[in-house]
mmCIF file of C-alpha atoms in Angstrom:
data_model
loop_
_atom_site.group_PDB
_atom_site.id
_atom_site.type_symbol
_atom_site.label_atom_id
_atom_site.label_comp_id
_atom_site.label_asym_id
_atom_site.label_seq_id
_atom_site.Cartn_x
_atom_site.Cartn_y
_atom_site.Cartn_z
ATOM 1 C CA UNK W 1 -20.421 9.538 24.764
ATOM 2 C CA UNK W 2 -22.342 7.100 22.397
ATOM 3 C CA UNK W 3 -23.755 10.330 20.686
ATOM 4 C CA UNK W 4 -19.918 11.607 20.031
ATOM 5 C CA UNK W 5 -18.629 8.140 18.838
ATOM 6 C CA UNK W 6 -21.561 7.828 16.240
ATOM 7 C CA UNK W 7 -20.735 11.235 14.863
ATOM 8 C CA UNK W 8 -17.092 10.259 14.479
ATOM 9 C CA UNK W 9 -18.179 6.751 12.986
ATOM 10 C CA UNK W 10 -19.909 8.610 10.316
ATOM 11 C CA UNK W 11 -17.106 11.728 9.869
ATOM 12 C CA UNK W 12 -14.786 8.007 9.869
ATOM 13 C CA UNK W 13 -17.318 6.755 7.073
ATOM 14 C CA UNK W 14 -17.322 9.697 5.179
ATOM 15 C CA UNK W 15 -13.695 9.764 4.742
ATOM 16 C CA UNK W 16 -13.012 6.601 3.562
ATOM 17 C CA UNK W 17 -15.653 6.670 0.683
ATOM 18 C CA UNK W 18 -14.235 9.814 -0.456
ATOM 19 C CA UNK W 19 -10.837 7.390 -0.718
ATOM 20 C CA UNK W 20 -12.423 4.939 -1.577
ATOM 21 C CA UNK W 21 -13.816 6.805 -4.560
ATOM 22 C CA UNK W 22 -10.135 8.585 -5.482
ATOM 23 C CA UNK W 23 -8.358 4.751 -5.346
ATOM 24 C CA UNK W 24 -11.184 3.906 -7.757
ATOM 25 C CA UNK W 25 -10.023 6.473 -9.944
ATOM 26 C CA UNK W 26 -6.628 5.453 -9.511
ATOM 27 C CA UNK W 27 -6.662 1.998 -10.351
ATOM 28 C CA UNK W 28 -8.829 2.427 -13.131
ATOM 29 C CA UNK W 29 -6.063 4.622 -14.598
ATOM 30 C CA UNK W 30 -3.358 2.245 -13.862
ATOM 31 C CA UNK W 31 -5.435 -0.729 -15.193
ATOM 32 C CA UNK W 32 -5.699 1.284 -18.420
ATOM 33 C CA UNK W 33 -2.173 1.924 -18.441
ATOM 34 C CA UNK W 34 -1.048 -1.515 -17.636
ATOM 35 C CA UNK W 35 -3.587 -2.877 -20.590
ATOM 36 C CA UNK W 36 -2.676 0.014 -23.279
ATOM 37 C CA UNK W 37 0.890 0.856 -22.399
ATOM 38 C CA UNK W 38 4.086 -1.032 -23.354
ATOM 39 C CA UNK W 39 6.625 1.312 -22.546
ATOM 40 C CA UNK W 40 7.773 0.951 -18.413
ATOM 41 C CA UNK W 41 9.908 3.194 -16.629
ATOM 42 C CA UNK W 42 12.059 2.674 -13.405
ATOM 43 C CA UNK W 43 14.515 4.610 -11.555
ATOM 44 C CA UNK W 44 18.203 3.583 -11.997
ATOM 45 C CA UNK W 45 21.789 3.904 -11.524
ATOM 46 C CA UNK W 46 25.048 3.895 -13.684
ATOM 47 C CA UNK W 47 26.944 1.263 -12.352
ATOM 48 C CA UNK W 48 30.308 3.889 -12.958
ATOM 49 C CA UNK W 49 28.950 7.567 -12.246
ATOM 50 C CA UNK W 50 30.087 10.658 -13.552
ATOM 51 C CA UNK W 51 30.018 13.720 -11.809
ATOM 52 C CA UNK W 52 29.407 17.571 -13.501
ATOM 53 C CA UNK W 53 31.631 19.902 -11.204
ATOM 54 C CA UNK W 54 29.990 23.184 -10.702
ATOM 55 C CA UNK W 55 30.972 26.250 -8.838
ATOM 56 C CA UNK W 56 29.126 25.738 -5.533
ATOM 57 C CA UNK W 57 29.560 21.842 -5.163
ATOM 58 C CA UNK W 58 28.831 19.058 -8.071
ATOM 59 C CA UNK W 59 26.297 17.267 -9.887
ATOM 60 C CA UNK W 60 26.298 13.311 -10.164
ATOM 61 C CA UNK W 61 24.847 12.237 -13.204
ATOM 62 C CA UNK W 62 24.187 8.731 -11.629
ATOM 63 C CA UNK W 63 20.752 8.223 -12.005
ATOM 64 C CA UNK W 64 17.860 8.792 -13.927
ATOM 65 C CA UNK W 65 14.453 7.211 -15.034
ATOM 66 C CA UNK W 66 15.053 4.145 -17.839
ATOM 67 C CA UNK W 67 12.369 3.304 -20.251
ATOM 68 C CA UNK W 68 11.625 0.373 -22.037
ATOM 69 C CA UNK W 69 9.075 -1.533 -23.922
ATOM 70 C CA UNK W 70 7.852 -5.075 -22.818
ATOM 71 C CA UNK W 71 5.050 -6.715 -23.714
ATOM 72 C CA UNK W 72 4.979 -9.251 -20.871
ATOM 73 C CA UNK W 73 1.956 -9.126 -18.364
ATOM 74 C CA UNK W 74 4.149 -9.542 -15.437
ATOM 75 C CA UNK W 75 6.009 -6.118 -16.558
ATOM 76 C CA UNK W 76 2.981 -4.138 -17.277
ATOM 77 C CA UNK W 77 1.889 -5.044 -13.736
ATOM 78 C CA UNK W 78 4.988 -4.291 -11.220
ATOM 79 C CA UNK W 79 6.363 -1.483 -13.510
ATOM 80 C CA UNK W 80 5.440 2.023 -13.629
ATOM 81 C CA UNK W 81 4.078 3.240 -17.031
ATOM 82 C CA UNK W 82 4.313 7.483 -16.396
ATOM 83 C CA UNK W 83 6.822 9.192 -13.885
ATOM 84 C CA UNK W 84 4.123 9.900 -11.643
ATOM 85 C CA UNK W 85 1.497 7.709 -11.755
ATOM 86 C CA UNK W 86 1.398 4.457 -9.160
ATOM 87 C CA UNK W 87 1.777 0.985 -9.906
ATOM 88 C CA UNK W 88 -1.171 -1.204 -10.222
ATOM 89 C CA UNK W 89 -0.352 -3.520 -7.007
ATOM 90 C CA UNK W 90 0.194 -0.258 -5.080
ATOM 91 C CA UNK W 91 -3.658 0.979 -6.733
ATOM 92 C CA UNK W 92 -5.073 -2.450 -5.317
ATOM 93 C CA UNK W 93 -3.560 -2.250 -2.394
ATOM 94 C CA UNK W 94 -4.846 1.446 -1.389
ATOM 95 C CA UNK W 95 -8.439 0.024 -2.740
ATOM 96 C CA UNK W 96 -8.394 -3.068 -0.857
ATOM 97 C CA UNK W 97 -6.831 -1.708 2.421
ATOM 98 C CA UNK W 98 -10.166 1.422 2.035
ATOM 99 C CA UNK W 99 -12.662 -1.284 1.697
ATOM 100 C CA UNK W 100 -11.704 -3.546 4.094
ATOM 101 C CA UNK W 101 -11.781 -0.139 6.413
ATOM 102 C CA UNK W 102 -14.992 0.762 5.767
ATOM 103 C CA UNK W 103 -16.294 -2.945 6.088
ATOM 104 C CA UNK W 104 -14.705 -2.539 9.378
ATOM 105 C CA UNK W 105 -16.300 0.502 10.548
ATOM 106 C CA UNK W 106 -19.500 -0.562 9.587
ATOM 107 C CA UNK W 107 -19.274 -3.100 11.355
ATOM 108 C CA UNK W 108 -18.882 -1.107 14.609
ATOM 109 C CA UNK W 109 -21.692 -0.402 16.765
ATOM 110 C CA UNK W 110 -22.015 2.452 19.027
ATOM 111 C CA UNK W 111 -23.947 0.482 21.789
ATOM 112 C CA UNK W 112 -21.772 -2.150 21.665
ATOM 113 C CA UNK W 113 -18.720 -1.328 19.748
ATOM 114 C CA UNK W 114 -16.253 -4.370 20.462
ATOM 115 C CA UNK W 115 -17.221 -7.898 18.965
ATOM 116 C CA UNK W 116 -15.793 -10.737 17.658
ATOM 117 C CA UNK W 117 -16.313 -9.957 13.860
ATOM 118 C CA UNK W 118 -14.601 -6.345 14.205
ATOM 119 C CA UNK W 119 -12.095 -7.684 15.523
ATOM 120 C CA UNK W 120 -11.328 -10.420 12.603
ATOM 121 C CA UNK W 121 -11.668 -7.739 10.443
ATOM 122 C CA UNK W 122 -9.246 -5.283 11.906
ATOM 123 C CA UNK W 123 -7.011 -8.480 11.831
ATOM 124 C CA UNK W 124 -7.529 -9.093 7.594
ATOM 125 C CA UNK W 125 -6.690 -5.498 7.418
ATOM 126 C CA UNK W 126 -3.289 -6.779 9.645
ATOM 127 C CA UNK W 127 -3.046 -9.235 7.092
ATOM 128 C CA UNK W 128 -3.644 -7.457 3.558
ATOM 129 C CA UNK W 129 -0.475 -4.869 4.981
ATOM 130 C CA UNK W 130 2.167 -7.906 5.901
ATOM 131 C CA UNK W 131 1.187 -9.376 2.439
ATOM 132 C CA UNK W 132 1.588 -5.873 0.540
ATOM 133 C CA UNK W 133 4.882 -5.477 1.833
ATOM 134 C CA UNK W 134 5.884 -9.108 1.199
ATOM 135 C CA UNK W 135 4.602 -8.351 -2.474
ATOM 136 C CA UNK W 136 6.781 -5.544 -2.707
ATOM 137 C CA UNK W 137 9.956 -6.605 -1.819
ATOM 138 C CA UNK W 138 9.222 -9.609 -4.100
ATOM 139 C CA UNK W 139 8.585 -7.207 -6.716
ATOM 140 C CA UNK W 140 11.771 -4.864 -6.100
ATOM 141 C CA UNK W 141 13.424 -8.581 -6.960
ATOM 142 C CA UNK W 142 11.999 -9.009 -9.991
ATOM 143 C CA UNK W 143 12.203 -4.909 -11.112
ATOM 144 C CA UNK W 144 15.970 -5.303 -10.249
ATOM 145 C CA UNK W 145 16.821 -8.724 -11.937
ATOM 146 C CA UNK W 146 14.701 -7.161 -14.725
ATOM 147 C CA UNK W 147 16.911 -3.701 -15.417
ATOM 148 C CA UNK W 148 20.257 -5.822 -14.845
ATOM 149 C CA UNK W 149 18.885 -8.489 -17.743
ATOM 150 C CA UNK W 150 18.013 -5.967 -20.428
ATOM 151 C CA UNK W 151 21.395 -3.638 -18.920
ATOM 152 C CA UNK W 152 23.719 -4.732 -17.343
ATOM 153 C CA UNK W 153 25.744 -1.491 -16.497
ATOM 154 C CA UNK W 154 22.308 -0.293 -14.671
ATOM 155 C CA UNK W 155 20.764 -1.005 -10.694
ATOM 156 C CA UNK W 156 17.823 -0.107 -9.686
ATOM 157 C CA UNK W 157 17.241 2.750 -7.799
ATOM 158 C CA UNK W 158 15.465 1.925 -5.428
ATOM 159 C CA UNK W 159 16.428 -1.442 -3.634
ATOM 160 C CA UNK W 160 15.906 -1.037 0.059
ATOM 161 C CA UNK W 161 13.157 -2.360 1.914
ATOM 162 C CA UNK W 162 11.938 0.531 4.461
ATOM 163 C CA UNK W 163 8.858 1.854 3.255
ATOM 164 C CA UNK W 164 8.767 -1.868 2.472
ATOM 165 C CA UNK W 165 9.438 -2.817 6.264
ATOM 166 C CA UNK W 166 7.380 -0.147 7.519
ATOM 167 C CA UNK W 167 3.449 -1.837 5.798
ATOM 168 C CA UNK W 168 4.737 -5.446 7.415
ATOM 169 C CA UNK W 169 5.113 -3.297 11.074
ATOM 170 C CA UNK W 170 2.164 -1.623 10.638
ATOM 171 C CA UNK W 171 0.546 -4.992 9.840
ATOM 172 C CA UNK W 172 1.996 -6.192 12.887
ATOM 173 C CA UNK W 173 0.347 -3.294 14.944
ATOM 174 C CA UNK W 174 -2.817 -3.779 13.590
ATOM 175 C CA UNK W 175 -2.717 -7.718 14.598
ATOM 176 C CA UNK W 176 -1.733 -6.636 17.884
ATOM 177 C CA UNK W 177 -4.564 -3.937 17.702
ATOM 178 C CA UNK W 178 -7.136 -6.587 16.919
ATOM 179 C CA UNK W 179 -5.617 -8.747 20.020
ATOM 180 C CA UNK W 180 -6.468 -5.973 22.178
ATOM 181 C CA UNK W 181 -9.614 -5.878 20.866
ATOM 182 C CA UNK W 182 -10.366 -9.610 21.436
ATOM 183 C CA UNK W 183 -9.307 -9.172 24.459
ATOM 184 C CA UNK W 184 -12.324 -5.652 25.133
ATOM 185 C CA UNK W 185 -14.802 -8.128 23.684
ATOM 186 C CA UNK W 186 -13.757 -11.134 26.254
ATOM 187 C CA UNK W 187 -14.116 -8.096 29.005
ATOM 188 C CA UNK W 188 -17.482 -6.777 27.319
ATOM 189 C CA UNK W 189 -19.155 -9.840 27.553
ATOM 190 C CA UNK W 190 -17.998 -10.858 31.085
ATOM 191 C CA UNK W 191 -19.381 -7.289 32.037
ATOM 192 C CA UNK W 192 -22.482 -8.324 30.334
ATOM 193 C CA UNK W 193 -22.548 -11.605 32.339
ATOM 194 C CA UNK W 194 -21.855 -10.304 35.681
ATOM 195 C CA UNK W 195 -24.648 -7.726 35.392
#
């Protein structure tokens, strides 16, 4: 048993540096960007949309990607500078969230896997997912009050929270995870007293 949850410790180990390593990547790129790029880009709507009838069905030509140059440091941040690449926050946030993973799982011990510090650090992983997900709604706020101040016949795309919702309930889980972990520590070390 101990011999299996060592190996998968390490196969756990290995994975996350190899994320580790790509998030590196990534935020360096969006760092760059967010330094050497003034033009931002965000998905939007036409307030009025027009639709292309075609033989099969139609074609709304509601949305689209909007670009525009700023030069403020809060812009360069929360916006997107290419169609595909991520945001910084979102860069950080898959950096932060790999670290504090590994940090965890280094922390584990096959002989005695549950202890106190594990378990505070699965909860600061809790923690860094609620506050991502608080950032990003904030964030949607601003990107939205943003496109409707420099147009105001455009919305925002994308202004619902559930991929939003979804990191602040899996930050729940994991605070409920490191509960039930507390609580295997409080058992291990009872065991360890009664023997």
């Amino acid at each position: 048993m101990k011999i299996r949850l060592k190996f998968w410790l390490r196969a756990i180990r290995v994975l996350v540096w190899i994320s580790i390593i790509g998030f590196s990547i990534t935020l360096f790129n969006s760092v760059r960007l967010a330094i050497g790029s003034n033009t931002m880009r965000a998905e939007v709507n036409l307030q009025k949309a027009d639709t292309l009838p075609l033989t099969h069905g139609s074609l709304e030509l509601s949305s689209g990607v909007y670009s525009f140059k700023s030069t403020e440091f809060i812009d360069r941040l929360i916006f997107r500078h290419t169609y595909e690449n991520w945001d910084f926050i979102q860069s950080l946030f898959s950096l932060v969230s790999c670290c504090l993973l590994l940090f965890t799982v280094n922390g584990i011990n096959a002989e005695s896997p549950f202890t106190l510090k594990v378990a505070k650090r699965i909860a600061g992983i809790g923690v860094v997912y609620i506050a991502y997900g608080l950032i990003n709604i904030g964030a949607a706020f601003y990107m939205r009050a943003k496109i409707i101040q420099l147009e105001n016949h455009l919305s925002l795309h994308y202004f619902s929270f559930p991929a939003d919702l979804s990191y602040i309930k899996s930050g729940v889980f994991i605070l409920i995870f490191s509960f039930i972990y507390r609580i295997g520590v409080s058992y291990q070390e009872e065991n360890q007293l009664t023997v």
